[in-house]
Amino acid sequence: MRSKLWMTLGLAAAALAAHAPAADAFCGFYVSGSGDKLVADATQVVLMRDGTRTVLSMQNDYKGPLADFAMVVPVPVVLKEKDVKTLPKTVFHNTNSLGSPRLVEYWEQDPCAPAYPHGLAQATPTAMDMSVRLEGAGGRRSTVKIEAQFTVGEYQILILSATDSAGLETWLRANKYKIPDGAEPLLRPYVEAGSKFFVAKVDPRKVTFADGRAALSPLRFHYDAEEFALPIRLGMANASGKHDLIVNIISSDKRYEVANYKNVFIPTNFDVKNDVKARFPEFYAALFDKTLEANPGAVVTEYAWTAVPNYHCDPCTDADISNPDLITLGGDVVGGQIAAGNFVLTRLHARYGKDDMKDDLRFKEAKPVTGGREQWGAKGLEYGATPSSQNYFQARYAIRHWWTGPVRCEKPQRGRWGGPPDGNGTKIIAADKTAFAPRGKLALGSVIARDLTEIGVKRTAADPAPKFATPPGGGGKAMWLGFLGGIVLLGAGLGLTRRRA
């Protein structure tokens, strides 16, 4: 039986494998000497990039036998024992949550309540105001060489080099690794480029199980290399169906995009119907699919944010990257601004099948952008991605609850947004595991409050906003100040915008 393939390798990235049962493709492959099927239910990779230094951390959860199991990943250099370690799983949850698409809720404040003083509103820090405070045995011995071998946690590590891809394939098979059929042509470009091969074999005696899944420790290793790329071709060997790849790139001061595929930003910052709250992952999957339908083969930017101490997000989801997380993910070996809590997190999302991606993902630096915040101007709420001096872009969608109470004043101020009337605060919902969400069952146009012309989607739902004789709040500036006043209240007690170290 064919073994399952799932591995993501990249630079300064956290990749969450959004996984349908039959879709398995990442940058390396899994092999099982027993020939039994291995199922990778989730794979996450966190890589940190600074200069030419890359720190790669990867997490995998499996269901299936572990006898003679190993994962094979191409790496640019020979890794030493001191370069490899195991990590706690919490750092992956925090990284993925920070950049996840998010759904927020706002309540219109009493139109007859006193307006908030201009000075008080402007005193509240916002994303627009913030600035960065930087930064063997067997096989063909003539073509395969064991460069290093050591044990880390439950893993027995081999670092292989090869001068011939057929010889490497033969070596793996001779050592009872049932690699996928057709692996040799995929191994060939890495062998010809001089790559080494990181083989992490699991010792079943050291593995614990939870709910039938092997609770394997995440692995981390680091190396220096000029090229900034994510090798995904090896993971195509026995892939089937569509596969989601999320790459979170952590850098001291730069946003990244792909250099060899089309880049596109996810449509962001529009209102949706209340129904979306119970179906947010399904809504986001529909939005993402429509974005790729309009931009075949593109890689989608979902998040690019300049984080500084005490200000990583606006609004935040249920988790955030702490300074200890940054150290765990590689701050101890890259040092500098990342270790001090200054970084840019870029989240890229690709969805592809076996024949869709002909080359590895290659990254390049990109100019800063903003978008996806509660920022109002003369043209209303900011929409899409806009060039800027700093990165403050996120995939964010809002449910707005308009004031339904009495309006007994002569000049009501409409469109001032804040927390719920009961003062209990509001939860930020993240779109997690969107690959598991139902697809094809939600009519995107029926739940959006504006046309998404860039992806060819027209709204079919009625506008959820009440109609006023004059623009809400008297125009863009008044609405903006009204919102800032609401943020003052939220910062004081409702917790909509959370700031962390």
XYZ file of C-alpha atoms in Angstrom:
501
model
C 0.000 0.000 0.000
C 1.227 3.469 -0.673
C 2.424 5.508 2.243
C 0.903 8.922 2.904
C 2.924 11.980 1.949
C 2.687 15.133 4.014
C 5.469 17.473 4.834
C 5.945 21.179 4.492
C 9.314 22.814 4.420
C 9.921 26.497 3.901
C 11.566 29.609 5.122
C 10.446 31.488 8.173
C 7.114 29.761 7.902
C 4.378 28.088 9.856
C 2.444 25.746 7.638
C -0.793 24.183 8.755
C -1.787 21.229 6.623
C -5.415 21.691 5.826
C -6.122 18.129 4.974
C -8.771 16.183 3.208
C -8.272 12.438 3.778
C -7.171 11.776 0.185
C -5.032 14.857 -0.333
C -1.442 14.564 0.788
C 1.282 16.760 -0.639
C 4.002 18.704 1.069
C 7.703 19.184 0.653
C 8.847 15.774 1.830
C 7.284 12.363 2.071
C 6.463 9.771 4.693
C 7.638 6.202 4.313
C 6.730 3.070 6.265
C 8.812 -0.048 6.194
C 5.746 -2.123 7.074
C 3.984 -0.984 3.903
C 0.893 -0.059 5.932
C -0.991 3.164 5.362
C -0.009 6.171 7.419
C -2.521 8.967 7.785
C -1.257 12.450 8.610
C -4.199 14.274 10.132
C -2.341 17.561 10.534
C 1.070 18.951 9.701
C 2.405 22.288 10.838
C 5.769 23.802 10.027
C 7.167 26.948 11.589
C 10.201 28.527 10.015
C 11.945 31.705 11.006
C 14.104 33.664 8.557
C 16.682 36.329 9.321
C 19.440 37.099 6.844
C 20.505 33.702 5.504
C 19.598 31.834 8.701
C 16.498 29.622 8.564
C 14.982 27.868 11.570
C 12.421 25.231 10.635
C 10.010 23.666 13.119
C 7.460 21.034 12.095
C 4.660 19.207 13.830
C 2.870 16.063 12.646
C -0.006 13.988 14.024
C -0.482 10.488 12.678
C -3.002 7.696 12.822
C -1.552 4.340 11.824
C 1.381 1.986 12.529
C 4.778 3.483 13.274
C 6.930 0.446 12.492
C 9.894 1.574 10.407
C 8.209 4.922 9.858
C 10.267 7.901 8.710
C 9.829 11.259 7.060
C 12.211 12.389 4.328
C 12.773 16.116 3.745
C 15.347 17.808 1.481
C 17.598 20.291 3.292
C 20.399 22.485 1.887
C 23.210 21.494 4.280
C 24.384 18.689 6.548
C 22.696 19.141 9.916
C 24.518 18.443 13.170
C 23.009 17.129 16.392
C 23.210 20.582 17.969
C 21.059 21.946 15.113
C 18.066 19.681 15.892
C 15.714 19.695 18.895
C 12.130 18.870 19.892
C 9.522 21.511 20.850
C 6.179 21.867 22.676
C 3.068 21.911 20.443
C 1.582 25.108 21.854
C 3.856 27.320 19.761
C 2.205 26.050 16.575
C -1.287 26.822 17.813
C -0.263 30.336 18.776
C 1.441 31.074 15.462
C -1.446 29.766 13.390
C -4.033 31.605 15.476
C -2.270 34.964 15.228
C -2.537 35.073 11.428
C -5.874 33.294 10.990
C -8.721 35.034 9.141
C -11.053 36.494 11.766
C -14.670 37.423 12.267
C -15.536 40.339 14.566
C -18.801 41.736 15.906
C -19.653 45.383 16.523
C -22.688 46.994 18.115
C -23.865 50.455 17.177
C -23.715 52.666 20.242
C -26.644 54.750 21.447
C -27.051 57.474 18.777
C -28.093 59.928 21.471
C -25.179 59.298 23.846
C -22.647 62.144 24.154
C -19.958 62.087 21.515
C -16.514 61.065 22.719
C -14.017 63.935 22.987
C -11.710 64.223 20.015
C -8.609 64.215 22.201
C -9.661 61.071 24.050
C -10.280 59.235 20.807
C -6.951 60.235 19.333
C -5.123 59.121 22.477
C -6.056 55.505 21.772
C -3.237 53.651 19.968
C -4.341 52.117 16.676
C -2.607 50.112 14.023
C -2.292 53.269 11.931
C -0.478 55.076 14.743
C 1.909 52.324 15.732
C 5.431 52.247 14.330
C 7.989 49.507 14.505
C 10.549 49.686 17.268
C 13.152 47.511 15.729
C 13.808 44.223 14.080
C 24.493 3.321 6.106
C 23.911 0.261 5.628
C 23.127 -1.392 2.299
C 22.168 0.371 -0.848
C 24.509 1.797 -3.442
C 27.404 2.902 -1.316
C 29.006 4.768 -4.210
C 26.083 7.215 -4.534
C 24.565 7.491 -1.023
C 26.440 8.572 2.080
C 25.295 8.876 5.704
C 26.658 12.306 6.596
C 25.415 12.277 10.207
C 23.272 10.215 12.542
C 22.006 10.946 16.049
C 18.949 10.619 18.295
C 16.686 13.492 19.399
C 13.711 12.598 21.605
C 11.784 9.760 19.935
C 13.484 10.390 16.580
C 16.472 8.590 15.082
C 17.954 11.105 12.652
C 19.922 10.370 9.492
C 21.368 13.036 7.195
C 21.965 11.553 3.747
C 23.748 12.871 0.681
C 23.499 11.344 -2.759
C 25.117 11.815 -6.154
C 22.443 9.918 -8.034
C 18.657 10.023 -7.497
C 18.174 6.441 -8.652
C 20.826 5.372 -6.174
C 19.031 7.239 -3.369
C 15.742 5.571 -4.292
C 17.466 2.176 -4.302
C 19.090 2.873 -0.930
C 15.768 3.774 0.687
C 14.058 0.695 -0.726
C 16.986 -1.564 0.248
C 16.694 -0.249 3.799
C 13.005 -1.232 3.837
C 11.511 2.205 3.280
C 8.523 1.667 1.013
C 8.748 4.988 -0.778
C 6.036 6.025 -3.260
C 6.167 4.844 -6.852
C 7.610 7.471 -9.155
C 9.752 9.081 -6.452
C 12.987 9.097 -8.445
C 12.110 11.924 -10.875
C 11.037 14.041 -7.881
C 14.236 13.276 -5.982
C 16.381 14.080 -9.036
C 16.288 17.942 -8.984
C 17.170 17.994 -5.286
C 20.069 15.564 -5.775
C 21.321 17.556 -8.778
C 21.129 20.756 -6.726
C 23.294 19.205 -4.016
C 20.562 18.952 -1.370
C 20.948 16.686 1.614
C 18.093 14.574 2.956
C 16.827 14.768 6.524
C 15.391 11.374 7.509
C 13.649 11.273 10.891
C 12.750 7.735 11.917
C 10.469 7.145 14.896
C 11.310 4.766 17.740
C 7.840 3.332 18.638
C 9.041 2.506 22.152
C 9.375 6.223 22.926
C 6.019 7.337 21.496
C 2.863 8.022 23.495
C -0.622 7.828 21.989
C -3.723 9.981 22.472
C -7.057 8.984 20.932
C -5.340 6.527 18.628
C -2.887 9.102 17.283
C 0.827 9.150 17.867
C 1.674 12.227 19.938
C 4.948 12.936 18.199
C 7.068 15.826 19.400
C 7.539 18.709 16.962
C 11.022 18.884 15.478
C 13.136 21.981 14.920
C 16.361 22.434 12.995
C 18.243 25.379 11.536
C 20.704 26.059 8.747
C 22.203 28.860 6.649
C 21.345 29.135 2.954
C 21.127 31.953 0.425
C 17.998 30.675 -1.306
C 14.608 31.426 0.219
C 12.368 28.610 -1.006
C 9.849 26.013 0.098
C 10.472 22.617 -1.536
C 7.072 21.090 -2.266
C 7.754 18.919 -5.335
C 8.843 15.868 -3.343
C 5.474 15.835 -1.651
C 3.713 15.373 -4.989
C 4.816 11.753 -5.374
C 1.551 10.145 -4.297
C -0.680 13.146 -3.753
C -4.332 13.006 -4.753
C -7.081 15.581 -4.575
C -6.601 19.163 -3.472
C -4.307 20.136 -0.648
C -4.138 23.331 1.421
C -0.746 24.743 2.365
C -0.468 27.633 4.795
C 2.940 29.271 5.110
C 3.565 31.771 7.903
C 6.828 33.596 7.329
C 8.421 35.216 10.363
C 10.994 37.888 9.587
C 12.525 40.752 11.517
C 11.205 43.533 9.250
C 9.890 42.291 5.884
C 6.755 40.983 4.238
C 7.211 38.182 1.721
C 5.407 36.907 -1.341
C 6.153 34.207 -3.913
C 8.474 35.044 -6.790
C 7.430 32.296 -9.238
C 3.639 32.193 -8.916
C 0.946 34.852 -9.048
C 0.285 36.723 -5.797
C -3.175 37.912 -4.782
C -4.672 39.350 -1.591
C -7.769 37.808 -0.090
C -10.769 40.202 -0.293
C -11.056 41.697 3.173
C -12.962 44.110 5.390
C -16.583 43.810 4.396
C -19.695 43.131 6.454
C -21.475 39.798 6.470
C -24.811 38.522 7.714
C -25.192 37.193 11.237
C -25.591 33.654 9.804
C -21.849 33.595 9.058
C -21.008 33.367 12.770
C -22.095 29.711 12.911
C -20.486 28.900 9.544
C -17.331 31.016 9.501
C -14.845 28.318 8.325
C -17.327 27.364 5.578
C -17.750 31.026 4.609
C -14.007 31.570 4.432
C -13.462 28.385 2.404
C -16.052 29.662 -0.102
C -14.369 33.076 -0.268
C -10.943 31.487 -0.724
C -12.182 29.132 -3.456
C -13.760 32.034 -5.350
C -10.488 33.961 -5.064
C -8.552 31.077 -6.621
C -11.239 30.567 -9.251
C -10.648 34.163 -10.340
C -6.850 33.761 -10.015
C -5.893 30.185 -11.007
C -2.589 28.998 -9.582
C -2.161 32.020 -7.313
C -0.816 32.082 -3.781
C -3.047 34.130 -1.491
C -1.793 36.580 1.131
C -4.051 36.401 4.190
C -1.990 38.287 6.767
C 1.017 40.616 6.942
C 1.466 42.422 10.243
C 4.269 44.353 11.872
C 4.372 43.175 15.473
C 6.108 45.059 18.260
C 6.171 44.341 22.006
C 2.644 44.712 23.471
C 1.026 45.150 20.030
C 0.794 42.090 17.800
C -2.734 42.267 16.421
C -5.904 44.382 16.186
C -8.171 42.620 16.973
C -6.518 39.495 18.370
C -7.899 35.980 18.249
C -7.643 33.554 21.170
C -3.860 33.200 20.988
C -0.787 35.252 20.205
C 2.939 34.674 19.747
C 4.708 35.472 23.006
C 8.393 36.283 23.396
C 9.036 32.771 24.808
C 7.360 31.353 21.687
C 9.688 33.384 19.483
C 12.707 32.082 21.371
C 11.399 28.509 21.073
C 10.792 28.868 17.338
C 14.311 30.124 16.673
C 14.893 33.465 18.330
C 17.708 31.844 20.278
C 19.693 31.206 17.094
C 18.707 34.249 15.002
C 18.741 36.755 17.870
C 18.309 40.419 16.977
C 14.920 42.070 16.635
C 12.931 38.825 16.410
C 14.231 37.665 19.771
C 13.259 41.071 21.193
C 9.646 40.674 20.034
C 9.808 42.777 16.853
C 8.792 40.841 13.771
C 6.637 40.734 10.655
C 4.377 37.717 10.242
C 3.325 36.936 6.661
C 0.688 34.255 6.104
C 0.468 32.782 2.587
C -2.134 30.213 1.548
C -1.993 27.891 -1.473
C -4.403 25.152 -2.519
C -3.269 22.759 -5.212
C -3.374 19.261 -6.625
C -0.694 16.914 -7.881
C -0.339 18.565 -11.294
C -0.884 22.197 -10.255
C 2.542 23.169 -8.914
C 5.503 22.548 -11.229
C 8.124 24.258 -9.087
C 8.950 24.824 -5.434
C 7.655 27.999 -3.821
C 10.348 30.680 -4.064
C 9.964 33.795 -1.942
C 10.948 37.403 -2.394
C 10.687 40.526 -0.285
C 7.541 42.594 -0.817
C 6.546 46.166 -0.018
C 4.402 46.851 3.077
C 0.617 46.929 2.805
C -2.323 47.731 5.061
C -5.941 46.631 4.989
C -8.578 44.793 6.969
C -8.826 47.169 9.960
C -11.627 49.283 11.386
C -10.221 52.367 9.698
C -12.702 54.854 8.236
C -11.979 57.619 5.768
C -13.745 59.873 3.316
C -14.660 56.866 1.176
C -15.829 54.782 4.127
C -14.201 51.677 5.597
C -10.807 50.798 4.105
C -11.077 47.907 1.673
C -8.497 45.578 0.160
C -4.715 45.963 0.373
C -3.144 49.423 0.123
C 0.584 50.312 -0.106
C 1.852 51.707 3.182
C 4.967 52.396 5.214
C 4.181 49.493 7.600
C 2.484 46.110 7.314
C -0.986 46.024 8.876
C -2.994 43.711 6.635
C -5.367 40.972 7.764
C -8.332 38.911 6.558
C -11.136 40.400 8.679
C -14.922 40.326 8.351
C -17.555 42.003 10.501
C -21.084 41.414 11.744
C -22.702 44.725 12.721
C -25.645 44.997 15.080
C -27.433 48.284 14.468
C -29.051 50.180 17.335
C -32.650 49.029 17.848
C -33.488 51.062 20.954
C -35.323 54.378 21.060
C -33.830 57.453 19.377
C -35.171 60.504 21.209
C -32.581 63.183 20.480
C -32.725 65.872 17.831
C -29.425 65.027 16.142
C -28.640 61.312 16.496
C -25.092 60.250 15.685
C -25.400 57.014 13.727
C -22.641 54.555 12.932
C -20.567 54.688 16.132
C -19.336 51.181 16.823
C -18.233 49.450 20.004
C -18.951 46.492 22.243
C -22.318 44.914 23.122
C -24.811 46.854 25.280
C -24.515 44.393 28.184
C -20.778 45.105 28.469
C -19.793 41.426 28.392
C -17.333 41.841 25.561
C -17.250 40.017 22.233
C -15.397 36.958 21.006
C -13.142 37.095 17.955
C -13.743 33.987 15.842
C -10.842 32.534 13.834
C -11.293 30.527 10.621
C -9.454 27.378 11.651
C -9.099 24.133 9.661
C -10.917 25.497 6.644
C -9.960 22.429 4.583
C -12.419 20.453 6.716
C -15.243 22.914 6.111
C -18.110 21.906 3.802
C -17.562 23.164 0.278
C -20.124 24.078 -2.345
C -23.012 24.458 0.106
C -22.827 28.175 0.895
C -23.852 30.810 -1.643
C -21.275 33.496 -0.967
C -23.366 36.271 -2.488
C -26.197 35.586 -0.058
C -24.203 36.506 3.066
C -22.075 39.477 1.980
C -23.002 43.152 2.241
C -21.073 44.371 -0.803
C -20.116 43.180 -4.286
C -16.681 41.559 -4.498
C -15.932 42.744 -8.014
C -12.297 41.620 -7.953
C -13.410 37.968 -7.790
C -16.665 38.355 -9.702
C -19.115 37.814 -6.819
C -22.262 39.922 -6.544
C -24.285 40.123 -3.379
C -27.803 38.746 -3.440
C -28.647 39.543 0.176
C -30.413 42.721 1.189
C -28.164 45.403 2.676
C -28.232 44.748 6.452
C -27.632 48.419 7.287
C -30.576 50.751 7.966
C -31.079 53.623 5.549
C -30.506 57.133 6.854
C -31.339 60.528 5.437
C -27.690 61.514 5.984
C -24.554 59.338 6.039
C -24.081 57.461 9.356
C -22.200 59.622 11.842
C -22.374 62.618 9.508
C -19.626 61.342 7.193
C -16.322 59.514 7.249
C -14.507 61.603 9.881
C -17.374 61.636 12.349
C -17.843 57.892 11.956
C -14.112 57.328 12.462
C -14.035 59.388 15.643
C -17.128 57.634 16.861
C -15.430 54.302 16.357
C -12.327 55.427 18.216
C -14.525 56.450 21.096
C -15.951 52.949 21.099
C -12.439 51.528 21.183
C -11.703 53.619 24.289
C -14.581 51.848 26.033
C -13.467 48.471 24.751
C -9.913 49.046 25.912
C -11.213 50.028 29.328
C -13.310 46.980 29.942
C -14.601 45.017 27.002
C -11.366 43.621 25.643
C -12.032 43.836 21.890
C -8.451 44.861 21.104
C -5.946 42.852 23.103
C -2.323 43.816 23.547
C 0.266 41.347 24.690
C 3.955 41.145 25.302
